[in-house]
XYZ file of C-alpha atoms in Angstrom:
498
model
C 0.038 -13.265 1.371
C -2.961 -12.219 2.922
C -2.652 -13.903 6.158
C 0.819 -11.880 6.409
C -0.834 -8.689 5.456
C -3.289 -9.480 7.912
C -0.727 -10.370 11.004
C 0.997 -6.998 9.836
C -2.251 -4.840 10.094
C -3.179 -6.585 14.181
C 0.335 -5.864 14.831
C -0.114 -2.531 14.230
C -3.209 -1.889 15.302
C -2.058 -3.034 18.687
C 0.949 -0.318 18.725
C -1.116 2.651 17.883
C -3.926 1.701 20.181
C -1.340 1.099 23.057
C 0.225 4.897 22.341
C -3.076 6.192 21.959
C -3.326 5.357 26.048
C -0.740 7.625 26.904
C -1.543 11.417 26.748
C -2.761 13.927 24.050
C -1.538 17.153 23.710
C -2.789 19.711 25.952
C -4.333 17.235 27.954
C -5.869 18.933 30.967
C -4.203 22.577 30.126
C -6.814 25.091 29.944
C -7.695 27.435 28.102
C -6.269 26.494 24.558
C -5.520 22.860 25.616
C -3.835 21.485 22.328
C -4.349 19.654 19.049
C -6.601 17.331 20.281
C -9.493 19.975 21.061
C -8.505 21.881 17.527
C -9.795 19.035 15.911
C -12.731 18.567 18.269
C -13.535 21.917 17.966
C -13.532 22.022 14.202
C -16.014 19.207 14.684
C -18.142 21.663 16.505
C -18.094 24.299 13.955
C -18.733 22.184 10.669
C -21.821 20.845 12.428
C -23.209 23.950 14.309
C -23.119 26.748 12.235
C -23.672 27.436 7.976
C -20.435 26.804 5.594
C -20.287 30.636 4.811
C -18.475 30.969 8.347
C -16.230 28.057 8.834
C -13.717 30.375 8.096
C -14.916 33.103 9.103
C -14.796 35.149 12.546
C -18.058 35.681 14.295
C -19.684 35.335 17.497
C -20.383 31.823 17.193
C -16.667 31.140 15.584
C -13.888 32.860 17.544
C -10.935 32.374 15.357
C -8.377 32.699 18.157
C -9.865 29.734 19.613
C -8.543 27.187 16.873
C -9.868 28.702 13.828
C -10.353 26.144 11.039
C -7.347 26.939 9.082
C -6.547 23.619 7.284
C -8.359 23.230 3.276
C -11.760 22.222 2.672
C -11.840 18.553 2.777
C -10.056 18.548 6.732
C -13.282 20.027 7.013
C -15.490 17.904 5.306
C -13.882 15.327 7.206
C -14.470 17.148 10.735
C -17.968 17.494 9.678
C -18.592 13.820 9.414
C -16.468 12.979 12.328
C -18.586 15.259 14.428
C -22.001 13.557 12.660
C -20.709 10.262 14.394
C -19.825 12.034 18.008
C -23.020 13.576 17.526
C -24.756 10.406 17.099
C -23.084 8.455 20.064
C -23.219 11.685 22.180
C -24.244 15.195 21.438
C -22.376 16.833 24.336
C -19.528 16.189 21.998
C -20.274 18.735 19.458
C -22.257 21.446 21.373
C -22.099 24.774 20.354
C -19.459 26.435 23.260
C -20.246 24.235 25.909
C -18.184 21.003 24.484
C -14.826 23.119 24.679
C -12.268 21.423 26.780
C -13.979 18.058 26.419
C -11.757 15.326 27.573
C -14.407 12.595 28.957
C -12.898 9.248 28.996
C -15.378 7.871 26.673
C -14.950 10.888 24.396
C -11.286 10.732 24.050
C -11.535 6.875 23.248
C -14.358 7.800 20.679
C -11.344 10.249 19.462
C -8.370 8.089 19.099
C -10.945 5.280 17.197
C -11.509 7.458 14.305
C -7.642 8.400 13.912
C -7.628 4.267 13.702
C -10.507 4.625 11.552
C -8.301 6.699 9.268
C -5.615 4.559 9.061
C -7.775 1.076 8.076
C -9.070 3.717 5.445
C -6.771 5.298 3.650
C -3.616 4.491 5.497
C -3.017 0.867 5.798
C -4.377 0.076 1.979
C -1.675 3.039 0.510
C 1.316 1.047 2.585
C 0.208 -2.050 0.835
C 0.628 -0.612 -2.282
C 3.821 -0.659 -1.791
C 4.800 -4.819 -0.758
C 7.833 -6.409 -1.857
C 10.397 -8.599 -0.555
C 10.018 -9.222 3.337
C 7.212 -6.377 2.872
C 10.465 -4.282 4.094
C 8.469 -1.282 2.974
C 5.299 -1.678 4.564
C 6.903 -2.188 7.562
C 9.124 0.720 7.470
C 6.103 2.911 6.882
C 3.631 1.247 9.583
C 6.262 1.013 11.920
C 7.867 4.592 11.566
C 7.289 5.757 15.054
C 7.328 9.502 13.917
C 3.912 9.375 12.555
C 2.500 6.655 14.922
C 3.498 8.899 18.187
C 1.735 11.939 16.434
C -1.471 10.568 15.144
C -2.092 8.441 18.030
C -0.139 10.301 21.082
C -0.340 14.153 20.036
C -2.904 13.625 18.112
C -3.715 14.670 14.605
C -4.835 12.697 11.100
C -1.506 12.788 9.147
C -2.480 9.428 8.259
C -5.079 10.588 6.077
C -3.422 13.389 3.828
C 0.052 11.311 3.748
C -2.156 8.047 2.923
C -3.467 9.946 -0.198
C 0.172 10.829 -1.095
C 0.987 7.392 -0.878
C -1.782 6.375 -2.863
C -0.844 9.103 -5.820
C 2.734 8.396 -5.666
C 1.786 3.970 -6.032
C -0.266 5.200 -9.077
C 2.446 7.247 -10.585
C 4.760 4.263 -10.678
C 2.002 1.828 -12.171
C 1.548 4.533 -14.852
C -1.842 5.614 -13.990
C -1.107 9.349 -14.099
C -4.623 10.388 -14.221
C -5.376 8.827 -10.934
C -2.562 9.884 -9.010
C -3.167 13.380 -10.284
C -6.579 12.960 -8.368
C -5.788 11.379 -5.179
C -2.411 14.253 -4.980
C -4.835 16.907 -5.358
C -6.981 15.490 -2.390
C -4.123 15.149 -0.360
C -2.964 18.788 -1.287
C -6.967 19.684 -0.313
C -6.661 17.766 3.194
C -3.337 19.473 4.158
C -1.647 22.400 2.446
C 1.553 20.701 3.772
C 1.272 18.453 0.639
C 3.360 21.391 -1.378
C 6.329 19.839 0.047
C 5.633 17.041 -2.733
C 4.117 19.276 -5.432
C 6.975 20.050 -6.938
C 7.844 16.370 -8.039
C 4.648 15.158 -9.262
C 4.413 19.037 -11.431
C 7.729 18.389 -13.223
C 7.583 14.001 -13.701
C 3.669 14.835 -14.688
C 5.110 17.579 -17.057
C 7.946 15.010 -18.394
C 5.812 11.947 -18.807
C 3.610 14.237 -21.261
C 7.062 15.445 -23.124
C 8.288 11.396 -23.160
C 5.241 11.238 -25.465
C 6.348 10.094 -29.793
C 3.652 13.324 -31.299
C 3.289 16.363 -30.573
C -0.726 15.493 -30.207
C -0.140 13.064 -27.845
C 1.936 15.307 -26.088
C -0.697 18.218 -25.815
C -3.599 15.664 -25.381
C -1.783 14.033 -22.599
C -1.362 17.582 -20.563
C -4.930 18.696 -21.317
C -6.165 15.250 -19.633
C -4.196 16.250 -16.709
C -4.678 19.436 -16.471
C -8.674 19.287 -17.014
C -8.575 16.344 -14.305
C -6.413 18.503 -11.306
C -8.877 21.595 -12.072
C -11.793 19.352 -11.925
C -10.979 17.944 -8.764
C -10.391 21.468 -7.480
C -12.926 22.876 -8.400
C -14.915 19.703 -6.922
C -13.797 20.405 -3.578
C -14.031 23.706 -3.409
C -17.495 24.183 -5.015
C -19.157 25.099 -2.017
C -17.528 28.470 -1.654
C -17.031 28.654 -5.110
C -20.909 29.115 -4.799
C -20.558 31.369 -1.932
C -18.282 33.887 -4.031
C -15.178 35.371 -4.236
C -14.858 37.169 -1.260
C -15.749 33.184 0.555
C -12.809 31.671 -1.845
C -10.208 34.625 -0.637
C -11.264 33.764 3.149
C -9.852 30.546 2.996
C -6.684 30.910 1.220
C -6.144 33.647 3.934
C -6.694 30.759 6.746
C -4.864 28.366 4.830
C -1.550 30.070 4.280
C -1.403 32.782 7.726
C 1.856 34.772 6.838
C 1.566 36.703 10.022
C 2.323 33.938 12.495
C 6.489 34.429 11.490
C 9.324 32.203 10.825
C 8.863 29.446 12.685
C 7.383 27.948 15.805
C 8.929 26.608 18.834
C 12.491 25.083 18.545
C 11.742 23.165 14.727
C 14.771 21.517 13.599
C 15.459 23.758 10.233
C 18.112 25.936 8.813
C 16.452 29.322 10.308
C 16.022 27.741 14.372
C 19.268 26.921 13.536
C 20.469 29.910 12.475
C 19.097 31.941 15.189
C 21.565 31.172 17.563
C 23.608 33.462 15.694
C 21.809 35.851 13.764
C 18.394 37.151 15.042
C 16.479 37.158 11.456
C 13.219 37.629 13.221
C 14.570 40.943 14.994
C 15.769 42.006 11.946
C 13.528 41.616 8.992
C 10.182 42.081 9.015
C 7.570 39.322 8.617
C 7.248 40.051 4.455
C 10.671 39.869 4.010
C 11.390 36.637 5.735
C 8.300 35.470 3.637
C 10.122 36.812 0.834
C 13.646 35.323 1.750
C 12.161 31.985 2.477
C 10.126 31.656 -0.774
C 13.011 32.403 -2.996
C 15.773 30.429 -0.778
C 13.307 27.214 -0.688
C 12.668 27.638 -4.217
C 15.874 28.009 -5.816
C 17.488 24.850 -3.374
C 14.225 23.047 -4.806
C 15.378 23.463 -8.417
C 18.234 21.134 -8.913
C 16.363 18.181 -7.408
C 13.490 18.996 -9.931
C 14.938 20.353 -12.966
C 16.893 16.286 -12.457
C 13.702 14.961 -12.599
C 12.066 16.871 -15.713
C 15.119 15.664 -17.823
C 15.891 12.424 -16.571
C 12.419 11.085 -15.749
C 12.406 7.603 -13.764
C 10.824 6.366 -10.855
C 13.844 6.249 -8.641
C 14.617 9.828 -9.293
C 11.022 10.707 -8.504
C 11.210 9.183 -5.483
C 14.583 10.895 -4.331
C 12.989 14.071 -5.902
C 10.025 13.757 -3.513
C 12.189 13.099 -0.561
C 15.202 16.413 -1.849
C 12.381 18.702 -1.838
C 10.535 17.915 0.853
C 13.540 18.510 2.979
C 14.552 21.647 1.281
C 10.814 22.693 2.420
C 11.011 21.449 5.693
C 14.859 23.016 6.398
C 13.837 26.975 4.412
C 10.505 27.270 3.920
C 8.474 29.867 6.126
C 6.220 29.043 9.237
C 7.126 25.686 10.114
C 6.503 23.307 12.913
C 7.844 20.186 14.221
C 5.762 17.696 12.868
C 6.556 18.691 9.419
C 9.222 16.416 9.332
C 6.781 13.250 8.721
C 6.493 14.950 5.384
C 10.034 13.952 4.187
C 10.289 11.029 6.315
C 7.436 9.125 4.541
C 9.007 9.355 1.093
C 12.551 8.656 2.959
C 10.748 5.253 4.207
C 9.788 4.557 0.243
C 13.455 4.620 -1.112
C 13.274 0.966 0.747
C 10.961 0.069 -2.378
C 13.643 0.650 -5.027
C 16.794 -0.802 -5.574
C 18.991 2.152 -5.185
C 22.184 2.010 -2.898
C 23.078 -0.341 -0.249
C 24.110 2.467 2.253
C 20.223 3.039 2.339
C 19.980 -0.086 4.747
C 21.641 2.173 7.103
C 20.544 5.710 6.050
C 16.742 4.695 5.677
C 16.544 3.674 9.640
C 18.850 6.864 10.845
C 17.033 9.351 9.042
C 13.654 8.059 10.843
C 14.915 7.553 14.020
C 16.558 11.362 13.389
C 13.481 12.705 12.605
C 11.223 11.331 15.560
C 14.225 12.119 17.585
C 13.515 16.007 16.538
C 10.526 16.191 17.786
C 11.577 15.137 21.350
C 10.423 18.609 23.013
C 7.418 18.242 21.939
C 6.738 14.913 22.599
C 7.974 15.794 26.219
C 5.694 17.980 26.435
C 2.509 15.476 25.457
C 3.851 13.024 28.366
C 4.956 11.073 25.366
C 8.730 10.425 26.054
C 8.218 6.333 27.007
C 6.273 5.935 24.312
C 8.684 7.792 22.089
C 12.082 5.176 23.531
C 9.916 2.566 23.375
C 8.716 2.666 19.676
C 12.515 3.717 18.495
C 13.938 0.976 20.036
C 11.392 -1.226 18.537
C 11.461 0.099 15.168
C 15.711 -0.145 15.337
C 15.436 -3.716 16.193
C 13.091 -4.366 13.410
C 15.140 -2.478 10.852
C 18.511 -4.044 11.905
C 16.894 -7.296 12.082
C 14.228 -7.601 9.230
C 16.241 -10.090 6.724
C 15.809 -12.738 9.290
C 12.158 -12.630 8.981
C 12.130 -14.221 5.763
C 8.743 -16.075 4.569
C 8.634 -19.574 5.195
C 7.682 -20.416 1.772
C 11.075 -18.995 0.443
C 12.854 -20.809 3.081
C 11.883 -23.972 0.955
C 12.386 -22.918 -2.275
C 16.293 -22.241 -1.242
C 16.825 -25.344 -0.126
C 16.752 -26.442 -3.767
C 19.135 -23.360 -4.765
C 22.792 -21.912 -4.496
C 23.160 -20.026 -1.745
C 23.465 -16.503 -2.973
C 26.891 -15.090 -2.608
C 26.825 -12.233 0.156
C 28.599 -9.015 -0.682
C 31.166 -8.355 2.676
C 30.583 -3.959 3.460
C 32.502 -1.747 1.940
C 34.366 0.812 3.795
C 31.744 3.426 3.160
C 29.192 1.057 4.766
C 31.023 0.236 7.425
C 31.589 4.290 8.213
C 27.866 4.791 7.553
C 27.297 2.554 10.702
C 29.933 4.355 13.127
C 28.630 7.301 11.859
C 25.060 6.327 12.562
C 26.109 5.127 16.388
C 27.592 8.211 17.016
C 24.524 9.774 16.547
C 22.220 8.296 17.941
C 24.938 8.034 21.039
C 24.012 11.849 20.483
C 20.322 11.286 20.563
C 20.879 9.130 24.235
C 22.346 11.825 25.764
C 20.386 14.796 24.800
C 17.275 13.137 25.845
C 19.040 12.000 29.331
C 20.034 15.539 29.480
C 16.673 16.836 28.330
C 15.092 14.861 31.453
C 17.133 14.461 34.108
C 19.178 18.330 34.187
C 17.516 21.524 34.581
C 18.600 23.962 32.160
C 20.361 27.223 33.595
C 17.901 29.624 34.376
C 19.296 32.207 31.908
C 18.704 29.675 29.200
C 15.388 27.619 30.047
C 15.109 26.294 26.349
C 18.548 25.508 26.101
C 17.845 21.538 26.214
C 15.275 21.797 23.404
C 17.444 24.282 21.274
C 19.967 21.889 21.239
C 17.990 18.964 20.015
C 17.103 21.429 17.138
C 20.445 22.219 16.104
C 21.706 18.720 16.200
C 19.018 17.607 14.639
C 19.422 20.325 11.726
C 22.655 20.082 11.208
C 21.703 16.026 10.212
C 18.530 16.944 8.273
C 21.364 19.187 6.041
C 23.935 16.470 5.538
C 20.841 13.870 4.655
C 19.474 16.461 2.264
C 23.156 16.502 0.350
C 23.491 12.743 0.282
C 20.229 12.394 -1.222
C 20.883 14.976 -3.608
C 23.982 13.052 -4.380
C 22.177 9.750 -4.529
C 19.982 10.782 -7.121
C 22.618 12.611 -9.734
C 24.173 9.953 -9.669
C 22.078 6.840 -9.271
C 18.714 8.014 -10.245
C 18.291 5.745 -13.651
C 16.806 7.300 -16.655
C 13.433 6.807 -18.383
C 13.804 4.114 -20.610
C 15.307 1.689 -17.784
C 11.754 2.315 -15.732
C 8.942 -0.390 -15.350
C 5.732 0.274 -14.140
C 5.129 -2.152 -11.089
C 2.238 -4.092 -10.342
């Protein structure tokens, strides 16, 4: 077992150091650059000047020049990131004159702690999650979506998604306490993380109601609730300390309403629907806020009023995965690489028995969703590494039953072979459908790469991947809505796994 775990973790390792040679975003594109130097530069900050103005413009912290704006442990973590540079080389970290920094030493100091990351928090979450043919684990450290943007663009999803992981493990052993924890550091690392919130509020909320007494009941949501302001206030005790006015800074960087809609071409309802009908022309930036808070959170309902009366671990699960796309499709200001947030609790419905469409869904919605970010990934110099890990991922989904353990290879000798069920018709139209689109896929990005787009539409190429992409992230969203009215399981049925 641990030999396989083992093979599983130098396997990957390999991938995500071999992406990590290609390019970063904004590599070599003064002034701004990209991602990569946000993260450097909030390395900078932390370490050069007090906590008072991490957040805060002054003349040492230009805002407009990558202003922390992510919760307070990203920049705890920055901090000690930056202790380490600092350590191996100072230039790294210096006040002003480290902005831009792309030595070759310093970007391979870079990538290492993004690896660093994932041997932390990553890597032990996926495990969490082994079962037969460790078909999860390997749909979730082989998902090229979040490999290409940790280790190409460049960011530490791994970190805030490997604390989700962790929570949501701990929710189905039963240790609600825990979870409740490691979600709120998760939530604390990105405020992204309220694309899961939802789900763990209302199955937190029901587990307390499944409760025989009344006392257990209250004593139950006391423990949690005393444990998820705890941790709050934990983690934001430094500018608790600092006052009010520090407190109200940060929310304000956290959540910027003035930025608008959406960025770039993102593949949700409201990119989408901009071909058509110019919302941003017509409302102003409070009402979209407006429209987009009460749209996302009326779709979200259904999913989670479900899960508050019919409380099982498949249906949290689903939840997690419903909402997160409702988020992703109508919520306000978002990019791209949101998408990793529903596609990591997409890859988990491989860890419960649900449907057998999902051998076919699972793999489509991942390759759909890395296939949505294709502009940007263009953009990073990124595309062969992008083919290259879809292809491979593909082959390892459609293939993965043949890589039984040897052990079990014995152990049937000496049993009935198991009776395989021939597809049904809806299987079998899952898997033309699935073709199709990725047919779809093939051409856009042959289009995207080899044609010019007319000059009186230069983003035509990347509005199209948008809309196609959409239009699937909308018909996914009602099939898993489906899915789990109608094969979610109730509470009694659930057992807590290992």
């Amino acid at each position: 077992m641990y030999l396989d775990k083992l093979l599983l973790v130098c396997i990957g390792l390999v991938v995500r150091y071999g992406v990590s040679l290609w390019p970063h975003s904004g590599q070599g594109s003064p002034p701004l650059y990209g991602d990569y130097e946000a993260q450097r530069h909030w390395q900078e900050v932390t370490l050069n000047i007090p906590i008072k103005d991490w957040y805060v413009n002054t003349t040492d912290n230009d805002l407009l020049y990558w202003g922390l704006d992510y919760p307070p442990l990203t920049a705890y973590h920055s901090y000690l990131v930056g202790l380490v540079g600092k350590q191996l080389n100072s230039s790294y970290v210096e006040l002003h004159t480290s902005r831009g920094m792309q030595t070759e030493l310093h970007k391979l100091f870079m990538r290492l702690t993004v690896i660093v990351g994932d041997l932390v928090v990553l890597f032990p979450a996926v495990f969490m999650f082994s079962n037969k043919n460790y078909l999860t684990p390997v749909t979730l450290m082989a998902y090229p979506g979040l490999i290409l943007i940790d280790h190409g663009h460049f960011q530490y999803n791994n970190i805030s998604l490997g604390l989700f992981l962790a929570a949501v493990a701990f929710i189905l052993r039963g240790r609600d306490l825990i979870a409740s924890v490691l979600f709120v550091c998760a939530l604390n690392y990105k405020q992204m993380e309220l694309y899961h919130a939802l789900p763990f509020f209302f199955y937190l909320l029901a587990s307390c109601a499944q409760k025989r007494t009344y006392a257990a009941k209250i004593s139950k949501l006391i423990k949690i609730g005393l444990i998820v302001v705890i941790s709050f206030c934990v983690i934001w005790v430094p500018f608790i300390l600092l006052g009010q006015e520090s407190v109200l800074q940060v929310v304000l960087r956290i959540f910027p309403f003035s930025r608008g809609l959406f960025e770039d071409k993102v593949s949700n309802f409201w990119c989408a629907l901009d071909v058509v009908i110019k919302l941003k022309q017509q409302m102003s930036v409070p009402e979209l806020a407006k429209l987009c808070l009460g749209t996302t959170f009326t779709l979200s309902l259904p999913s989670n009023i479900h899960l508050l009366f019919s409380p099982s671990h498949k249906n949290f699960l689903l939840s997690l995965v419903n909402t997160s796309l409702v988020f992703f499709l109508f919520s306000f200001q978002v990019h791209e690489k949101s998408i990793l947030l529903a596609a990591i609790p997409v890859a988990l419905l491989t860890f419960c028995d649900l449907d057998d469409s999902l051998t076919t869904v699972v793999p489509w919605f991942l390759t759909i969703s890395t296939f949505s970010m294709l502009p940007l990934l263009i953009k990073d110099g990124l595309l062969i590494p992008t083919i290259s890990l879809s292809i491979l991922y593909l082959t390892m989904a459609i293939n993965l039953d043949q890589f039984t353990p040897v052990k079990d290879k014995y152990q049937k000798r000496t049993q009935s072979p198991v009776p395989v069920r021939p597809p049904t018709n809806f299987q079998t139209f899952l898997k033309i459908c699935m073709f199709l689109s990725l047919v779809g896929c093939v051409v856009l990005t042959i289009l995207s790469n080899v044609y010019p787009p007319p000059a009186k539409y230069p983003y035509l190429w990347p509005l199209a991947v948008s809309v196609y992409s959409a239009a699937h992230f909308i018909l996914f969203g009602l099939y898993f809505h489906y899915l789990q009215f109608t094969c979610g399981g109730s509470y009694d049925t659930q057992k807590k796994i290992n």
